[in-house]
Amino acid sequence: SQQGEEDPQALSIQEGENATMNCSYKTSINNLQWYRQNSGRGLVHLILIRSNEREKHSGRLRVTLDTSKKSSSLLITASRAADTASYFCATDAGGNQFYFGTGTSLTVIP
Amino acid sequence: DAMVIQNPRYQVTQFGKPVTLSCSQTLNHNVMYWYQQKSSQAPKLLFHYYDKDFNNEADTPDNFQSRRPNTSFCFLDIRSPGLGDAAMYLCATSRGGSIAYEQYFGPGTRLTVT
């Protein structure tokens, strides 16, 4: 399977704290993307990082990519209750196919 | 305005009774995807179309078929649904090209098999 793995599986933090989740994958990639999914809904794209990039920022999000370790991390700073969702990484190894990681369920307690 | 639309949002079918799920897009994207997502699991890619070219994943059961009659529409046909096919089915689109772009997802269709 080309599916990646994320850890932790579940994360619970207080509002205002930072949340970090990690994604590991198995094959070489062209890019890696992070998505958010609210319960029972479709996925929303958060950020894309290409294989030649090491770090990317978007608002309160910071993504890093280490291709030598085949891993990525997503940091959400100053979390809010509205950030409560599942977060998935998705890798693209070419051919416009995406494979999702196992996901991290984030709960932000007000 | 909705960009990727899935109908119906909820579908109940009987064991073995064929069912079709539909997806439409207003983004004019080249690529359309179908994913299956079971409870608390990651979306699993079933297949995708790049324009009219169909790309099936190796582990997608033959029970699942797809049609893309034009750029805007894509259908998922489940020929003989089993209890194990109960899931959320997600449609997504992407610009496509030599490098991949972000995907835009519809709200999903939740399929129940009785």
CSV table of C-alpha atoms in Angstrom, one decimal, chain A residues 42-107:
chain,number,residue,atom,x,y,z
A,42,GLY,CA,-15.6,16.5,2.4
A,43,LEU,CA,-12.0,17.4,2.7
A,44,VAL,CA,-10.6,20.9,2.4
A,45,HIS,CA,-7.1,21.6,1.0
A,46,LEU,CA,-4.8,23.4,3.5
A,47,ILE,CA,-1.4,23.6,2.0
A,48,LEU,CA,0.8,22.0,-0.7
A,49,ILE,CA,4.6,21.6,-0.4
A,50,ARG,CA,6.7,20.4,-3.3
A,51,SER,CA,9.6,18.0,-3.0
A,52,ASN,CA,12.2,20.7,-3.5
A,53,GLU,CA,10.8,22.8,-0.6
A,54,ARG,CA,11.6,22.3,3.0
A,55,GLU,CA,9.2,24.6,4.8
A,56,LYS,CA,6.0,26.5,3.9
A,57,HIS,CA,3.7,28.8,5.8
A,58,SER,CA,0.1,29.8,5.4
A,59,GLY,CA,-1.5,31.9,8.1
A,60,ARG,CA,-1.3,29.9,11.3
A,61,LEU,CA,-0.1,26.8,9.5
A,62,ARG,CA,3.5,25.7,9.1
A,63,VAL,CA,4.5,22.7,7.1
A,64,THR,CA,7.9,21.1,6.9
A,65,LEU,CA,9.1,18.4,4.6
A,66,ASP,CA,12.1,16.1,5.0
A,67,THR,CA,12.4,14.0,1.9
A,68,SER,CA,15.5,12.1,3.3
A,69,LYS,CA,13.3,10.9,6.1
A,70,LYS,CA,10.2,10.6,4.1
A,71,SER,CA,8.3,12.7,6.6
A,72,SER,CA,6.3,15.9,7.0
A,73,SER,CA,4.9,17.8,9.9
A,74,LEU,CA,2.0,20.2,10.2
A,75,LEU,CA,2.0,22.8,12.9
A,76,ILE,CA,-1.1,24.8,13.8
A,77,THR,CA,-0.3,27.7,16.0
A,78,ALA,CA,-2.6,29.4,18.5
A,79,SER,CA,-5.3,26.8,18.0
A,80,ARG,CA,-9.0,27.6,18.1
A,81,ALA,CA,-12.0,25.4,18.8
A,82,ALA,CA,-12.9,25.7,15.1
A,83,ASP,CA,-9.7,23.8,14.3
A,84,THR,CA,-11.3,20.7,15.7
A,85,ALA,CA,-11.2,18.2,12.7
A,86,SER,CA,-9.3,15.4,11.2
A,87,TYR,CA,-6.1,16.2,9.4
A,88,PHE,CA,-4.7,14.1,6.5
A,89,CYS,CA,-1.6,14.2,4.5
A,90,ALA,CA,-1.7,13.2,0.9
A,91,THR,CA,1.2,12.3,-1.3
A,92,ASP,CA,1.6,12.5,-5.0
A,93,ALA,CA,4.2,10.3,-6.7
A,94,GLY,CA,3.3,11.3,-10.2
A,95,GLY,CA,0.3,10.5,-12.4
A,96,ASN,CA,-2.0,12.8,-10.6
A,97,GLN,CA,-2.8,10.1,-8.1
A,98,PHE,CA,-3.0,11.0,-4.4
A,99,TYR,CA,-2.7,8.6,-1.4
A,100,PHE,CA,-3.9,9.7,1.9
A,101,GLY,CA,-2.3,9.1,5.3
A,102,THR,CA,-4.2,7.5,8.2
A,103,GLY,CA,-5.1,10.9,9.7
A,104,THR,CA,-4.9,12.7,13.0
A,105,SER,CA,-8.0,13.6,14.9
A,106,LEU,CA,-7.5,16.9,16.6
A,107,THR,CA,-9.8,18.2,19.4
